[in-house]
Short mmCIF file of N, CA and C in Angstrom, two decimals:
data_model
loop_
_atom_site.label_atom_id
_atom_site.label_comp_id
_atom_site.label_asym_id
_atom_site.label_seq_id
_atom_site.Cartn_x
_atom_site.Cartn_y
_atom_site.Cartn_z
N MET A 30 0.64 -1.62 0.02
CA MET A 30 -0.03 0.00 0.36
C MET A 30 0.72 1.25 0.10
N MET A 31 1.65 0.91 1.17
CA MET A 31 2.75 2.57 0.94
C MET A 31 3.73 2.70 -0.72
N LYS A 32 3.97 1.40 -1.16
CA LYS A 32 4.65 1.87 -2.72
C LYS A 32 3.52 2.92 -3.37
N PHE A 33 2.29 1.52 -3.17
CA PHE A 33 1.23 2.53 -4.20
C PHE A 33 0.87 3.91 -4.06
N LYS A 34 0.68 4.08 -2.68
CA LYS A 34 0.72 5.75 -2.21
C LYS A 34 1.91 6.83 -2.63
N LYS A 35 3.26 6.13 -2.50
CA LYS A 35 4.38 7.03 -3.18
C LYS A 35 4.34 6.86 -4.73
N PHE A 36 3.67 6.08 -5.07
CA PHE A 36 3.86 5.70 -6.77
C PHE A 36 2.59 7.13 -6.70
N LEU A 37 1.32 7.09 -6.61
CA LEU A 37 0.23 7.92 -6.93
C LEU A 37 0.93 9.95 -6.63
N GLN A 38 1.52 9.98 -5.20
CA GLN A 38 2.21 10.92 -4.97
C GLN A 38 3.36 11.24 -6.19
N LEU A 39 4.31 10.26 -6.76
CA LEU A 39 4.71 10.81 -7.85
C LEU A 39 3.91 11.18 -9.11
N LEU A 40 2.88 10.17 -9.40
CA LEU A 40 2.33 10.80 -10.80
C LEU A 40 1.17 12.38 -10.63
N SER A 41 0.62 12.82 -9.95
CA SER A 41 0.45 13.30 -9.44
C SER A 41 1.65 14.78 -9.45
N LEU A 42 2.86 14.42 -8.86
CA LEU A 42 3.53 15.70 -9.27
C LEU A 42 4.07 15.67 -10.81
N PHE A 43 4.34 14.65 -11.62
CA PHE A 43 4.52 14.75 -12.75
C PHE A 43 3.08 14.98 -13.57
N LEU A 44 1.74 15.19 -13.36
CA LEU A 44 0.83 15.70 -13.89
C LEU A 44 0.70 16.87 -13.47
N PHE A 45 1.24 17.98 -12.33
CA PHE A 45 0.96 19.24 -12.57
C PHE A 45 2.07 19.88 -12.82
N ILE A 46 3.12 19.11 -13.21
CA ILE A 46 4.32 20.07 -13.40
C ILE A 46 5.01 19.80 -15.10
N ASP A 47 4.84 20.69 -15.32
CA ASP A 47 5.37 20.22 -16.76
C ASP A 47 6.64 20.05 -17.44
N ILE A 48 7.29 18.87 -17.53
CA ILE A 48 8.10 17.86 -17.81
C ILE A 48 8.11 17.46 -18.84
N THR A 49 7.04 17.79 -19.76
CA THR A 49 7.38 17.04 -21.08
C THR A 49 8.33 17.93 -22.43
N HIS A 50 8.97 18.94 -21.86
CA HIS A 50 10.30 19.60 -22.13
C HIS A 50 10.99 19.65 -21.42
N ALA A 51 12.01 18.68 -21.78
CA ALA A 51 13.51 19.26 -21.16
C ALA A 51 14.62 20.21 -22.11
N TYR A 52 15.00 20.49 -21.76
CA TYR A 52 16.41 21.49 -22.49
C TYR A 52 16.93 21.11 -23.74
N ASP A 53 16.47 21.05 -24.89
CA ASP A 53 16.60 20.86 -26.21
C ASP A 53 17.21 21.83 -27.26
N ILE A 54 17.90 21.24 -27.55
CA ILE A 54 19.28 21.97 -29.03
C ILE A 54 17.87 21.52 -30.41
N ASN A 55 17.53 22.56 -31.05
CA ASN A 55 17.10 21.99 -32.23
C ASN A 55 15.67 21.64 -31.78
N HIS A 56 14.64 21.52 -30.99
CA HIS A 56 13.75 21.37 -30.88
C HIS A 56 13.25 19.56 -30.89
N ILE A 57 14.67 18.87 -30.17
CA ILE A 57 14.73 17.55 -30.36
C ILE A 57 14.42 17.34 -28.48
N GLY A 58 13.75 16.30 -28.70
CA GLY A 58 13.21 15.74 -27.53
C GLY A 58 14.16 15.02 -26.47
N TYR A 59 14.41 15.66 -25.38
CA TYR A 59 15.42 14.80 -24.39
C TYR A 59 14.45 14.74 -23.17
N GLY A 60 15.06 13.67 -22.14
CA GLY A 60 14.65 13.32 -21.06
C GLY A 60 13.85 14.52 -19.99
N LYS A 61 12.91 13.89 -19.24
CA LYS A 61 12.12 14.92 -18.46
C LYS A 61 12.86 15.17 -16.99
N GLU A 62 13.22 16.68 -17.06
CA GLU A 62 13.68 17.33 -15.67
C GLU A 62 12.07 17.38 -15.11
N ILE A 63 13.01 16.92 -13.56
CA ILE A 63 12.35 16.98 -12.62
C ILE A 63 12.68 18.41 -11.99
N PRO A 64 11.80 19.49 -11.59
CA PRO A 64 12.64 20.83 -11.04
C PRO A 64 12.73 20.56 -9.94
N LEU A 65 13.42 20.36 -8.61
CA LEU A 65 13.68 20.19 -7.20
C LEU A 65 14.73 21.13 -6.97
N THR A 66 15.13 21.99 -7.81
CA THR A 66 16.20 22.51 -7.32
C THR A 66 16.25 23.94 -8.12
N LYS A 67 16.30 24.90 -7.01
CA LYS A 67 15.87 26.79 -7.75
C LYS A 67 17.01 27.00 -8.78
N ASP A 68 18.36 26.30 -8.61
CA ASP A 68 19.30 26.62 -9.53
C ASP A 68 19.25 25.35 -10.76
N TYR A 69 19.45 26.57 -11.85
CA TYR A 69 19.18 25.54 -12.88
C TYR A 69 20.31 24.83 -13.46
N ARG A 70 21.52 25.18 -12.65
CA ARG A 70 22.38 24.77 -13.67
C ARG A 70 22.92 23.26 -12.61
N ILE A 71 21.81 22.71 -11.53
CA ILE A 71 21.67 21.20 -11.55
C ILE A 71 20.25 20.61 -11.75
N ARG A 72 20.71 19.67 -12.73
CA ARG A 72 19.76 18.80 -13.28
C ARG A 72 18.81 17.76 -12.82
N GLN A 73 17.80 17.90 -12.36
CA GLN A 73 17.18 16.56 -11.85
C GLN A 73 16.47 15.57 -12.64
N TYR A 74 16.61 14.53 -13.04
CA TYR A 74 15.89 13.79 -14.59
C TYR A 74 15.62 12.54 -13.91
N LEU A 75 14.14 12.23 -14.04
CA LEU A 75 13.85 11.03 -14.33
C LEU A 75 14.05 10.22 -14.80
N TYR A 76 14.94 8.80 -14.30
CA TYR A 76 15.65 8.02 -15.21
C TYR A 76 14.18 7.01 -15.90
N ASN A 77 14.64 7.16 -17.41
CA ASN A 77 14.12 6.04 -18.29
C ASN A 77 14.62 5.64 -18.95
N PRO A 78 14.89 4.46 -19.39
CA PRO A 78 16.19 3.69 -20.25
C PRO A 78 15.25 3.78 -21.84
N ASN A 79 14.56 4.61 -21.79
CA ASN A 79 14.45 5.19 -23.31
C ASN A 79 14.20 6.58 -23.74
N GLU A 80 14.89 7.11 -22.82
CA GLU A 80 15.19 9.13 -23.07
C GLU A 80 16.95 8.88 -23.35
N ILE A 81 16.78 10.03 -24.16
CA ILE A 81 18.39 10.32 -24.10
C ILE A 81 18.07 11.92 -23.78
N PHE A 82 19.65 12.09 -22.67
CA PHE A 82 19.42 13.18 -22.10
C PHE A 82 20.54 13.99 -22.33
N LEU A 83 20.28 15.40 -22.60
CA LEU A 83 21.16 16.39 -23.06
C LEU A 83 21.67 16.87 -21.73
N LEU A 84 22.91 16.86 -22.36
CA LEU A 84 24.25 17.82 -21.46
C LEU A 84 25.03 18.75 -22.37
N VAL A 85 24.79 19.87 -21.76
CA VAL A 85 25.70 20.89 -22.77
C VAL A 85 26.56 21.75 -21.72
N ILE A 86 27.78 21.30 -22.20
CA ILE A 86 29.25 21.48 -21.50
C ILE A 86 29.49 23.19 -22.35
N HIS A 87 30.06 24.09 -21.56
CA HIS A 87 30.79 25.15 -22.16
C HIS A 87 32.37 24.98 -21.90
N HIS A 88 32.71 25.14 -23.07
CA HIS A 88 34.27 24.81 -22.98
C HIS A 88 34.99 25.64 -21.73
N GLY A 89 35.81 25.19 -21.42
CA GLY A 89 36.33 25.48 -20.29
C GLY A 89 35.73 25.28 -19.06
N PHE A 90 34.81 24.82 -19.01
CA PHE A 90 34.02 23.95 -17.50
C PHE A 90 33.79 22.46 -17.42
N GLN A 91 33.61 21.99 -16.18
CA GLN A 91 33.86 21.10 -16.48
C GLN A 91 32.07 20.46 -15.83
N SER A 92 31.28 19.36 -16.24
CA SER A 92 30.38 19.00 -15.72
C SER A 92 30.50 17.72 -15.19
N TYR A 93 29.40 17.05 -14.56
CA TYR A 93 29.49 15.47 -14.03
C TYR A 93 27.78 15.10 -13.83
N ILE A 94 27.98 13.71 -14.28
CA ILE A 94 26.77 12.93 -14.08
C ILE A 94 26.71 11.74 -12.67
N GLU A 95 25.78 12.06 -12.05
CA GLU A 95 25.74 11.27 -10.91
C GLU A 95 24.51 10.33 -11.11
N VAL A 96 25.14 9.06 -10.90
CA VAL A 96 23.72 7.91 -11.02
C VAL A 96 23.71 7.39 -9.73
N GLU A 97 22.70 6.39 -9.47
CA GLU A 97 22.63 6.04 -7.86
C GLU A 97 23.53 5.49 -7.61
N LYS A 98 23.61 5.76 -6.03
CA LYS A 98 24.79 5.29 -5.48
C LYS A 98 25.37 3.85 -5.14
N SER A 99 24.36 3.24 -5.56
CA SER A 99 24.44 1.73 -5.31
C SER A 99 24.88 1.02 -6.96
N GLU A 100 24.85 1.92 -8.02
CA GLU A 100 25.60 1.42 -9.26
C GLU A 100 27.22 1.47 -9.50
N ALA A 101 27.72 0.92 -10.17
CA ALA A 101 29.22 0.75 -10.46
C ALA A 101 29.37 0.89 -12.02
N ILE A 102 29.84 1.72 -12.34
CA ILE A 102 30.10 2.33 -13.91
C ILE A 102 31.08 1.20 -14.30
N GLN A 103 30.27 0.37 -15.21
CA GLN A 103 30.76 -0.47 -15.91
C GLN A 103 32.08 -0.08 -17.41
N THR A 104 31.24 0.34 -18.32
CA THR A 104 31.89 1.34 -19.59
C THR A 104 31.67 2.80 -19.43
N ILE A 105 32.00 3.33 -20.02
CA ILE A 105 31.53 4.70 -20.86
C ILE A 105 32.09 4.53 -22.10
N SER A 106 31.13 4.86 -23.68
CA SER A 106 31.49 4.95 -24.69
C SER A 106 30.90 6.30 -25.26
N LEU A 107 31.98 6.85 -25.91
CA LEU A 107 31.39 7.94 -26.72
C LEU A 107 31.74 8.14 -28.38
N GLY A 108 30.79 8.76 -29.06
CA GLY A 108 31.13 8.63 -30.53
C GLY A 108 33.06 9.16 -30.61
N ASP A 109 32.54 10.72 -30.23
CA ASP A 109 34.15 11.15 -30.40
C ASP A 109 34.83 11.29 -29.40
N SER A 110 35.47 10.44 -29.09
CA SER A 110 36.07 10.32 -27.34
C SER A 110 37.76 11.01 -27.73
N TYR A 111 37.97 11.40 -28.43
CA TYR A 111 39.44 12.24 -28.80
C TYR A 111 38.91 13.66 -28.25
N SER A 112 37.73 14.81 -28.17
CA SER A 112 37.81 15.58 -27.81
C SER A 112 36.92 15.98 -26.71
N TRP A 113 36.97 14.69 -25.81
CA TRP A 113 36.57 14.82 -24.70
C TRP A 113 37.39 14.24 -23.84
N SER A 114 37.46 14.67 -22.25
CA SER A 114 37.99 14.26 -21.00
C SER A 114 36.86 13.78 -20.27
N ILE A 115 37.30 12.41 -20.08
CA ILE A 115 36.40 11.26 -19.26
C ILE A 115 36.96 10.54 -18.03
N ASN A 116 36.45 11.51 -16.75
CA ASN A 116 36.99 11.03 -15.55
C ASN A 116 36.08 10.45 -14.67
N VAL A 117 35.80 9.16 -14.20
CA VAL A 117 34.92 8.32 -13.35
C VAL A 117 35.27 8.00 -11.44
N LEU A 118 34.79 8.85 -10.67
CA LEU A 118 34.78 8.77 -9.26
C LEU A 118 33.55 7.99 -8.87
N ASP A 119 33.79 7.05 -8.64
CA ASP A 119 32.74 5.90 -7.48
C ASP A 119 31.56 6.44 -8.86
N ASN A 120 30.34 6.90 -8.38
CA ASN A 120 28.94 6.45 -9.29
C ASN A 120 28.95 8.15 -9.47
N ARG A 121 30.02 9.07 -9.92
CA ARG A 121 29.36 9.94 -10.76
C ARG A 121 31.40 9.82 -12.03
N VAL A 122 30.47 10.75 -13.33
CA VAL A 122 31.57 10.83 -14.54
C VAL A 122 31.63 12.14 -14.24
N PHE A 123 33.04 12.18 -14.54
CA PHE A 123 33.23 13.88 -14.69
C PHE A 123 33.27 14.19 -15.99
N ILE A 124 33.12 15.35 -16.88
CA ILE A 124 33.07 15.34 -18.09
C ILE A 124 33.76 16.92 -18.70
N LYS A 125 34.54 16.85 -19.55
CA LYS A 125 34.92 18.12 -20.01
C LYS A 125 35.41 18.02 -21.50
N SER A 126 34.87 19.45 -22.15
CA SER A 126 35.21 19.30 -23.92
C SER A 126 36.82 19.88 -23.87
N LEU A 127 37.03 19.22 -24.99
CA LEU A 127 38.51 19.46 -25.17
C LEU A 127 38.66 20.57 -26.03
N GLU A 128 37.58 20.62 -26.54
CA GLU A 128 37.65 21.92 -28.32
C GLU A 128 35.95 22.34 -27.91
N LYS A 129 35.69 23.25 -28.75
CA LYS A 129 34.63 24.48 -28.83
C LYS A 129 33.88 23.38 -29.96
N TYR A 130 32.31 23.92 -29.62
CA TYR A 130 31.42 23.40 -30.93
C TYR A 130 31.91 22.06 -31.23
N LEU A 131 31.47 21.42 -30.28
CA LEU A 131 31.78 19.48 -30.57
C LEU A 131 30.05 19.01 -30.08
N GLN A 132 29.80 18.07 -30.58
CA GLN A 132 28.28 17.39 -30.39
C GLN A 132 28.50 15.95 -30.70
N THR A 133 28.80 14.99 -29.50
CA THR A 133 28.57 13.43 -29.69
C THR A 133 27.60 13.25 -29.25
N ASN A 134 27.66 11.47 -29.08
CA ASN A 134 26.62 10.77 -28.10
C ASN A 134 27.57 10.38 -26.87
N MET A 135 26.96 9.89 -25.91
CA MET A 135 27.98 9.11 -25.04
C MET A 135 26.67 8.15 -23.82
N THR A 136 27.73 7.04 -24.33
CA THR A 136 26.61 5.62 -23.41
C THR A 136 27.26 5.63 -21.86
N ILE A 137 26.90 5.30 -21.19
CA ILE A 137 27.67 4.72 -19.40
C ILE A 137 26.44 3.76 -19.05
N ILE A 138 27.40 2.69 -19.02
CA ILE A 138 26.62 1.51 -18.77
C ILE A 138 27.20 1.10 -17.59
N THR A 139 26.34 1.11 -16.51
CA THR A 139 26.40 0.72 -15.33
C THR A 139 25.82 -1.02 -14.88
N ASN A 140 26.22 -1.82 -13.31
CA ASN A 140 25.89 -2.58 -13.00
C ASN A 140 24.31 -3.30 -13.07
N LYS A 141 23.32 -1.95 -13.26
CA LYS A 141 21.77 -1.89 -13.34
C LYS A 141 21.38 -1.10 -14.56
N ARG A 142 22.01 -0.18 -15.07
CA ARG A 142 20.94 0.51 -16.22
C ARG A 142 22.28 0.77 -17.43
N ILE A 143 21.03 1.36 -18.08
CA ILE A 143 22.06 1.96 -19.29
C ILE A 143 21.90 3.65 -20.09
N TYR A 144 22.39 4.71 -19.59
CA TYR A 144 22.31 5.95 -20.24
C TYR A 144 22.71 6.35 -21.21
N GLN A 145 22.16 7.43 -21.88
CA GLN A 145 22.39 7.51 -23.03
C GLN A 145 22.34 8.72 -23.23
N PHE A 146 23.33 9.48 -23.80
CA PHE A 146 23.50 10.89 -23.79
C PHE A 146 23.68 11.81 -25.10
N ASP A 147 23.49 13.15 -25.30
CA ASP A 147 24.06 13.95 -26.40
C ASP A 147 24.64 14.87 -25.85
N LEU A 148 25.96 14.79 -25.66
CA LEU A 148 26.96 15.63 -25.51
C LEU A 148 27.22 17.16 -26.28
N VAL A 149 27.19 17.98 -25.76
CA VAL A 149 27.06 19.78 -26.69
C VAL A 149 28.15 20.57 -26.08
N SER A 150 29.05 20.99 -26.86
CA SER A 150 29.78 22.02 -26.39
C SER A 150 29.75 23.09 -26.87
N LYS A 151 29.93 24.34 -26.42
CA LYS A 151 29.47 25.43 -26.37
C LYS A 151 30.88 26.57 -26.18
N GLU A 152 30.91 27.85 -26.45
CA GLU A 152 31.31 28.75 -26.25
C GLU A 152 31.07 29.42 -25.11
N LEU A 153 32.01 29.73 -23.97
CA LEU A 153 31.14 30.44 -22.85
C LEU A 153 30.47 31.62 -23.25
N ASP A 154 31.10 32.77 -24.37
CA ASP A 154 29.89 33.93 -24.96
C ASP A 154 28.69 33.71 -25.47
N GLU A 155 28.41 32.04 -25.85
CA GLU A 155 27.05 31.63 -26.51
C GLU A 155 26.22 31.17 -25.31
N TYR A 156 26.83 31.74 -23.75
CA TYR A 156 26.01 31.53 -22.78
C TYR A 156 24.67 31.62 -22.81
N LYS A 157 23.57 30.71 -22.67
CA LYS A 157 22.32 30.73 -22.48
C LYS A 157 21.84 30.01 -21.05
N GLU A 158 21.04 31.12 -20.15
CA GLU A 158 21.28 30.74 -19.48
C GLU A 158 20.96 29.07 -18.61
N ARG A 159 19.79 28.60 -19.63
CA ARG A 159 18.88 27.55 -18.88
C ARG A 159 19.51 26.56 -19.97
N ASP A 160 20.72 26.55 -20.42
CA ASP A 160 21.46 25.79 -20.76
C ASP A 160 22.49 24.97 -19.95
N PHE A 161 23.33 26.58 -19.63
CA PHE A 161 24.45 25.81 -18.29
C PHE A 161 23.95 24.58 -17.50
N VAL A 162 25.14 23.79 -17.47
CA VAL A 162 24.93 22.58 -16.82
C VAL A 162 26.19 22.29 -15.89
N TYR A 163 25.76 22.45 -14.13
CA TYR A 163 26.96 21.32 -13.78
C TYR A 163 26.56 19.94 -13.39
N ALA A 164 25.54 20.02 -13.22
CA ALA A 164 25.89 18.44 -12.72
C ALA A 164 24.15 18.10 -13.35
N ILE A 165 23.98 16.71 -13.70
CA ILE A 165 22.99 16.00 -13.69
C ILE A 165 23.16 14.41 -12.87
N LYS A 166 21.84 14.76 -12.40
CA LYS A 166 21.25 13.93 -10.95
C LYS A 166 19.76 13.02 -11.64
N PHE A 167 19.67 11.83 -11.39
CA PHE A 167 18.47 11.30 -11.51
C PHE A 167 17.46 10.64 -10.04
N SER A 168 16.72 10.91 -10.77
CA SER A 168 15.57 10.00 -9.39
C SER A 168 15.24 9.15 -10.49
N TYR A 169 14.80 7.59 -9.28
CA TYR A 169 14.33 6.25 -9.88
C TYR A 169 12.94 6.14 -9.52
N LEU A 170 11.74 5.64 -10.31
CA LEU A 170 10.76 4.59 -9.61
C LEU A 170 10.71 3.14 -8.92
#
């Protein structure tokens, strides 16, 4: 009964908050953001194995992705692995672009889940408040 109640609470949260559009580029649909913080640079997404999550990184900055604490990162694969710096610490993946104006995809495989990302690198003077991401975190049903 308690799980069902929690499910109904989460469902009502999603019905009353417009999460049907995450921050996208060129009107491509990306993962559903859950607005749990006032700081737009920290993103909280509801994990869905059928979603692609957008990570916009400004050249000269680093961002990170945090998966569930019980997950062990097994492998990370990038379409363009030469233009990005990737470091793993426990359940966090730190990402930095090595060049400006990049776009590639990235897959993170853990012992529990598979995550798909679209990585975009922009120059700082192209700064758009809602694009800038320091951290991506996930919630799970």
